[in-house]
């Protein structure tokens, strides 16, 4: 059975030494001192490692079952879901008006990392609910909020997002699901949706579907789309559950991974639905969910790789194979542990330096969202809007790579399902696909976000890096190892952005042919920035003698690895970008 | 159901336009004119696409079953295996003295690519047999050859390699399986072997296991190891099958992929075995199999990605989603096909430019083996010895990446098993692990092969590239796009090799920390070399008006893509290598 150790100390380091959470002037943040957050993280960690993690491998092997139209989750999921609810974890960062605890989103992400690491498929039942909660919270009427939110905050009812249809995913303008207005103000929804995560299950009394559909009069394409609330069971005036609505599970998908999450074909046969937000403005409302979901998937991307790394480390320390090239390190044993071998170290350091950087990025992103929402900070909102596709695309691509690296440490044992390493890889693979495949994230970044508000946000990003570098230029312990490579990498990113501006006007394909590399280039620069910030914090701790010196020294060494061995990727991405569209677009379709 | 189109034209291009197979002075090669090889490839392609490929997805879903100690292969495998045998495909490049057709190994690889692409798990039953055939052919007594080879050439009997034990894989010096000498010259073999591919099944009358074990008097470590022939059924004097030997299947592994190949735990309980080759020199004999197997796994690495690419292309042409940024390309339809989008192109070109380069490398490698074996060419032998870890490690890593790219083109549909894209990824994953995990290949390359024979072979490799560049420096159509980037990449490789020589003496960890990057750097340079050779051949065809102009122009465009968008990776690999061991080895074990 794979292990999972909640990374409390590292989460605390990012929250307090780097982000300085409790020193923020945002509402409610002054309570969040290190002792308080540690207590929260410890409790979430305990639940994750003791209750959720042990269900991960069995959940993968058992999967979900569709029996007489009802989805059954794997053994133990029901009890674990109750434990999560009872602990109040589903309500952590929700609005107190509807039963939430009102903590910042940053804390939701910090605890969420551990829930995802422990059991990604399980956590999705709650995660989708949170997205639906946010959409209703932002766009619902008072009545809708009163009806749905308290039950969704507690996860007595769970939520879903219904976008994809068999013939369209990214291009939602083509969707065919219809909404017919009724005299009572409701709509009848008819159509088929596919790939609906947590579409049905036995963990909750009701499932609240948010469904994109076309109501009459909206015109062609995405303009005609509206968003509807379609509950599995209709809700009576008094809040009790009424009759079954006209929505049913057509089939369960057989997937590469996340077997324990029910991915459903949902059939809407004149199901009763209610408009959420404005008519024909469903895409806007849906994007409230999508943006949150994308940050959440970025979180999944690296969080899923955390236990993979931990198990690889444990195996590398335990498995005796070969001798160190510099002399036996375990002379009394039949061989040395794998971890003495440089190439095993290279793999573990690639994982470790990515995962810790990703954790910082994810929490920084969450903190930007808090600044945007709680502090009405428009700059923070612009920055996180720019960063969202980077967080989603880069963290999931590299997170998947990290699981593959971790699996590789096990040799043949990594390929056998009983060790659990295959599951980490198979589960991680979906994060690159759903909530907008990573190519779509790259398109969003280069085609939309770069030029948003006149390019203001990307310029603010560069200014922020520049200021940081200037502020720390005299910090001798940091300047050579961190500031210099960050500057160089940031220059590559600026050069790429300039290339897009100059060439993209004339030939948009010149920009879009480099969009994927740009997303990765941006990701590396951002992780380099995170590492430089962590290095400043760690060095400061060492200089002042506060904190665990071993931990801080390890942090600095891990950061140096990232700067030396990962950041040089920016040069290759830039070279690919600068080659433009010519070789990408040259061939006729028939030549492929 | 996934499609598979045998790439006959491309195989022919490499065999004749690039390698100029029939112009070689090697024995038997003058028969191999383009018409003859086309007939062979067409026949193998037909069998692959019509018989083997349709069994691939069902074979994955059904898998193998262990029933009362007997392994059952999936439905249809038995009949298909008979078709492969009847076609003489198992005998293609085997010695005519034992019923083989005596064709060069290059033709075995050219046809083998298609068999692997069509059904990797199925092809392994034959592939392992070929490896065992080679070991017995090279090291067996006349009597052993007469007894086993004819039946193995026809695949009436299949073969296996038994190396790994529960506690050791790479480090075979620790193995515990014992061989006790008997008065009749045989040995009794006792121990447990794991991960035995094709260890048992219902496709053949007998299974001939080649088993590494320790016989008395050999000393510690690998020096004490010998190789034994252990048939499942003992063979009578007259060649008929006798009683069941003391070897049995303990269990079938549940794996991430290649479900249709039986991966067995094999228990040897005093099974009768016969020494193959010299006593206590089993590692040498086993390496005859291993080297061939590594080239074969490199072949699997890219061949498995060929159908993944083909299906991604078909989907990208068929699936309508979004509009081209430069104006609708399918104005009468509801949307444009995916293939109009630059980022989809980027993905397909990454796949295509890798796969065609890999095909050339694989066939060139096979041709080096033919030159070594049939032509007693020591230089060719040295070169293929150097290249073997590159072919195995680089082609499997990049082949796996290619399957992931192909899967991604399908969006959510790629994650659902019924489309078959998940299987391509899951199957490809094993190639990075077995026959020596890729980290072990990198160690072999840097720790052993680079310095072999005083570094003679790597110097010969550089000299070959240099001569090629000089010879084509005046070829205007080629010089800028191909020769210049090849030179630059080759310089990166030389700089890295020099770094290892200078630093590796003092601190071997400086070399080994960069071994994995060096393997990839080497792979990129070699593929760049392959592309430059293909470009010269294609340009020559265009200049002389021979060959299909569209095909040759596509070849050149695809090559330019590789040079512009893949080869720049060498700079990043070099930067990683030059950072040395410091950040790799700095942390204490406890800090991970």
Coordinates of C-alpha atoms in Angstrom, one line a residue, chain A residues 164-172 174 194-195 253-259 309 313 317 319-326 329 334-337 339-343 345-346 348-350 352 356 397 400 403-418 422 425-430 432-433 437-440 442 507-510 512-517 553-555 557-558 560-561 564-566 568-573 575-592, chain B residues 164-172 174 194-195 253-259 309 313 317 319-326 329 334-337 339-343 345-346 348-350 352 356 397 400 403-418 422 425-430 432-433 437-440 442 507-510 512-517 553-555 557-558 560-561 564-566 568-573 575-592:
Chain A
X164 CA -19.3 18.7 -23.1
X165 CA -21.6 17.0 -25.6
X166 CA -20.5 14.1 -27.9
X167 CA -19.7 16.4 -30.8
X168 CA -18.3 19.4 -28.9
X169 CA -16.0 20.1 -26.0
X170 CA -13.8 23.1 -26.5
X171 CA -16.1 24.6 -29.1
X172 CA -19.3 25.0 -27.0
X174 CA -22.0 24.0 -31.3
X194 CA -20.8 13.5 -21.7
X195 CA -17.8 13.2 -19.4
X253 CA -17.1 5.8 -19.0
X254 CA -14.3 3.3 -18.7
X255 CA -11.3 5.5 -18.2
X256 CA -7.5 5.2 -18.0
X257 CA -7.7 6.5 -14.4
X258 CA -9.7 8.2 -11.6
X259 CA -11.7 5.0 -11.6
X309 CA 7.4 11.3 -5.1
X313 CA 11.9 8.3 -2.1
X317 CA 16.0 4.3 0.4
X319 CA 15.6 -1.1 -2.3
X320 CA 19.2 -2.4 -2.4
X321 CA 20.6 -2.5 -5.8
X322 CA 24.2 -1.9 -7.0
X323 CA 27.0 0.0 -5.4
X324 CA 27.8 3.6 -5.3
X325 CA 30.4 4.5 -7.8
X326 CA 32.3 6.4 -5.1
X329 CA 27.6 3.3 1.3
X334 CA 24.5 -7.0 0.0
X335 CA 24.2 -3.7 -2.0
X336 CA 23.6 0.0 -1.6
X337 CA 20.2 1.6 -1.6
X339 CA 19.3 6.6 -3.6
X340 CA 23.1 6.6 -3.7
X341 CA 23.0 6.5 -7.5
X342 CA 23.3 9.9 -9.2
X343 CA 20.7 9.2 -11.8
X345 CA 19.0 11.5 -7.3
X346 CA 18.6 13.4 -10.6
X348 CA 14.1 12.6 -7.3
X349 CA 15.5 16.1 -7.4
X350 CA 13.6 16.8 -10.6
X352 CA 11.2 17.5 -5.5
X356 CA 7.9 22.4 -3.9
X397 CA 2.1 18.7 -17.6
X400 CA 2.2 14.1 -14.9
X403 CA 4.5 10.8 -11.7
X404 CA 6.2 9.1 -14.6
X405 CA 9.6 9.8 -13.0
X406 CA 8.4 8.4 -9.7
X407 CA 7.1 5.3 -11.3
X408 CA 10.4 4.8 -13.1
X409 CA 12.3 4.6 -9.8
X410 CA 10.4 1.4 -9.1
X411 CA 11.6 -0.4 -12.3
X412 CA 9.4 -3.3 -13.1
X413 CA 7.5 -2.9 -9.8
X414 CA 6.3 0.5 -11.0
X415 CA 4.5 -1.2 -13.9
X416 CA 2.6 -3.6 -11.6
X417 CA -0.6 -2.2 -10.3
X418 CA -0.3 -3.5 -6.8
X422 CA 0.7 3.1 -12.1
X425 CA 0.4 8.1 -13.5
X426 CA -3.0 7.1 -14.8
X427 CA -4.9 9.5 -12.5
X428 CA -2.5 12.4 -13.2
X429 CA -3.1 12.0 -17.0
X430 CA -6.6 13.4 -16.9
X432 CA -3.8 17.6 -18.7
X433 CA -7.1 17.1 -20.5
X437 CA -7.0 20.6 -22.6
X438 CA -3.6 22.1 -22.1
X439 CA -3.4 23.2 -25.8
X440 CA -6.5 25.3 -25.1
X442 CA -1.9 27.8 -24.2
X507 CA 0.6 36.2 -39.0
X508 CA -1.3 35.0 -35.9
X509 CA 0.0 31.5 -36.6
X510 CA 3.5 32.7 -35.7
X512 CA -0.1 30.3 -31.9
X513 CA 2.6 27.9 -33.2
X514 CA 4.6 28.9 -30.1
X515 CA 1.8 29.0 -27.6
X516 CA 2.5 25.7 -26.0
X517 CA 6.2 26.5 -25.5
X553 CA 19.3 24.6 4.0
X554 CA 17.5 21.8 2.1
X555 CA 15.2 24.4 0.7
X557 CA 19.8 23.4 -2.1
X558 CA 16.6 22.2 -3.8
X560 CA 19.6 25.7 -6.6
X561 CA 18.8 22.5 -8.3
X564 CA 20.6 25.0 -12.5
X565 CA 18.7 22.1 -14.0
X566 CA 15.2 23.1 -14.8
X568 CA 17.7 26.2 -18.7
X569 CA 14.6 24.8 -20.5
X570 CA 13.6 28.4 -21.2
X571 CA 16.3 28.6 -23.9
X572 CA 14.9 25.7 -25.8
X573 CA 11.3 26.9 -25.5
X575 CA 14.3 28.7 -29.8
X576 CA 11.1 26.7 -30.7
X577 CA 9.0 29.8 -30.4
X578 CA 11.3 31.9 -32.5
X579 CA 11.2 29.4 -35.3
X580 CA 7.7 30.7 -35.9
X581 CA 4.9 29.0 -37.9
X582 CA 6.8 28.0 -41.0
X583 CA 7.7 24.4 -40.3
X584 CA 4.6 24.0 -38.2
X585 CA 2.1 24.9 -40.8
X586 CA 3.9 24.0 -44.0
X587 CA 2.5 20.5 -44.7
X588 CA -0.8 20.0 -46.5
X589 CA -3.3 18.0 -44.5
X590 CA -2.8 15.0 -46.8
X591 CA 0.9 14.9 -46.0
X592 CA 0.3 13.8 -42.4
Chain B
X164 CA 14.8 -10.8 -12.4
X165 CA 14.1 -12.1 -8.9
X166 CA 12.0 -10.4 -6.3
X167 CA 14.9 -8.7 -4.6
X168 CA 17.1 -8.0 -7.7
X169 CA 16.7 -6.8 -11.2
X170 CA 19.5 -4.6 -12.3
X171 CA 21.9 -6.0 -9.8
X172 CA 22.0 -9.6 -10.8
X174 CA 22.5 -10.9 -5.8
X194 CA 9.5 -12.6 -11.7
X195 CA 8.4 -10.4 -14.5
X253 CA 1.1 -9.8 -12.8
X254 CA -1.6 -7.2 -13.1
X255 CA 0.1 -4.5 -15.1
X256 CA -0.5 -1.0 -16.4
X257 CA -0.4 -2.3 -20.0
X258 CA 0.5 -5.1 -22.4
X259 CA -2.3 -7.0 -20.7
X309 CA 0.1 9.1 -34.3
X313 CA -4.0 12.5 -37.4
X317 CA -8.9 15.7 -39.7
X319 CA -13.1 16.2 -35.5
X320 CA -14.7 19.7 -36.1
X321 CA -13.9 22.1 -33.3
X322 CA -13.3 25.9 -33.5
X323 CA -12.2 28.0 -36.4
X324 CA -8.8 28.6 -37.9
X325 CA -7.4 31.9 -36.6
X326 CA -6.6 32.9 -40.2
X329 CA -11.1 26.5 -43.7
X334 CA -20.2 24.0 -38.4
X335 CA -16.5 24.3 -37.5
X336 CA -13.0 23.6 -38.9
X337 CA -11.2 20.3 -38.3
X339 CA -5.8 20.0 -37.8
X340 CA -6.1 23.7 -38.8
X341 CA -5.0 24.8 -35.4
X342 CA -1.3 25.5 -35.0
X343 CA -1.0 23.8 -31.6
X345 CA 0.0 20.9 -35.8
X346 CA 2.8 21.4 -33.4
X348 CA 1.4 16.2 -34.8
X349 CA 4.7 17.5 -36.2
X350 CA 6.5 16.6 -32.9
X352 CA 5.8 12.7 -37.0
X356 CA 10.3 9.0 -39.0
X397 CA 11.3 7.8 -23.7
X400 CA 6.1 7.2 -24.8
X403 CA 1.8 8.4 -27.4
X404 CA 0.9 11.0 -24.7
X405 CA 0.9 13.7 -27.4
X406 CA -1.3 11.6 -29.6
X407 CA -3.7 10.8 -26.8
X408 CA -3.9 14.5 -26.0
X409 CA -5.2 15.3 -29.5
X410 CA -8.4 13.4 -28.6
X411 CA -9.2 15.5 -25.5
X412 CA -11.5 13.7 -23.2
X413 CA -12.0 10.9 -25.7
X414 CA -8.3 10.1 -25.4
X415 CA -8.8 9.2 -21.7
X416 CA -11.7 6.8 -22.4
X417 CA -10.5 3.3 -23.0
X418 CA -12.8 2.5 -26.0
X422 CA -5.0 5.1 -23.5
X425 CA 0.2 5.1 -23.7
X426 CA -0.1 2.3 -21.2
X427 CA 1.7 -0.2 -23.4
X428 CA 4.4 2.2 -24.4
X429 CA 5.2 2.8 -20.7
X430 CA 6.8 -0.6 -20.2
X432 CA 11.2 2.6 -20.7
X433 CA 11.4 0.0 -17.9
X437 CA 15.4 0.7 -17.1
X438 CA 16.4 3.8 -19.1
X439 CA 18.5 5.1 -16.2
X440 CA 20.6 1.9 -16.5
X442 CA 22.3 6.0 -19.5
X507 CA 34.5 12.8 -9.5
X508 CA 32.6 10.0 -11.3
X509 CA 29.4 11.5 -9.9
X510 CA 29.9 14.6 -12.2
X512 CA 26.8 10.1 -13.8
X513 CA 24.7 13.0 -12.7
X514 CA 24.6 14.0 -16.4
X515 CA 24.2 10.5 -17.8
X516 CA 20.5 10.7 -18.5
X517 CA 20.8 14.0 -20.2
X553 CA 9.1 17.4 -50.2
X554 CA 7.1 16.3 -47.2
X555 CA 10.2 14.5 -46.0
X557 CA 9.7 19.8 -44.5
X558 CA 9.3 17.2 -41.7
X560 CA 13.3 21.0 -41.1
X561 CA 10.7 20.8 -38.3
X564 CA 14.3 23.7 -35.8
X565 CA 12.1 22.5 -33.1
X566 CA 13.6 19.4 -31.6
X568 CA 17.5 22.9 -29.8
X569 CA 17.0 20.5 -26.8
X570 CA 20.7 19.8 -27.0
X571 CA 21.5 23.1 -25.4
X572 CA 19.3 22.4 -22.4
X573 CA 20.8 18.9 -22.0
X575 CA 23.5 23.0 -19.5
X576 CA 22.1 20.4 -17.2
X577 CA 25.2 18.2 -17.7
X578 CA 27.6 21.1 -17.2
X579 CA 26.0 21.9 -13.8
X580 CA 27.7 18.7 -12.6
X581 CA 27.0 16.7 -9.5
X582 CA 26.8 19.4 -6.9
X583 CA 23.1 20.1 -6.8
X584 CA 22.3 16.5 -7.6
X585 CA 24.2 14.9 -4.7
X586 CA 24.1 17.7 -2.1
X587 CA 21.2 16.6 0.0
X588 CA 21.4 14.0 2.8
X589 CA 19.2 11.1 2.3
X590 CA 17.0 12.3 5.2
X591 CA 16.3 15.5 3.4
X592 CA 14.3 13.9 0.7

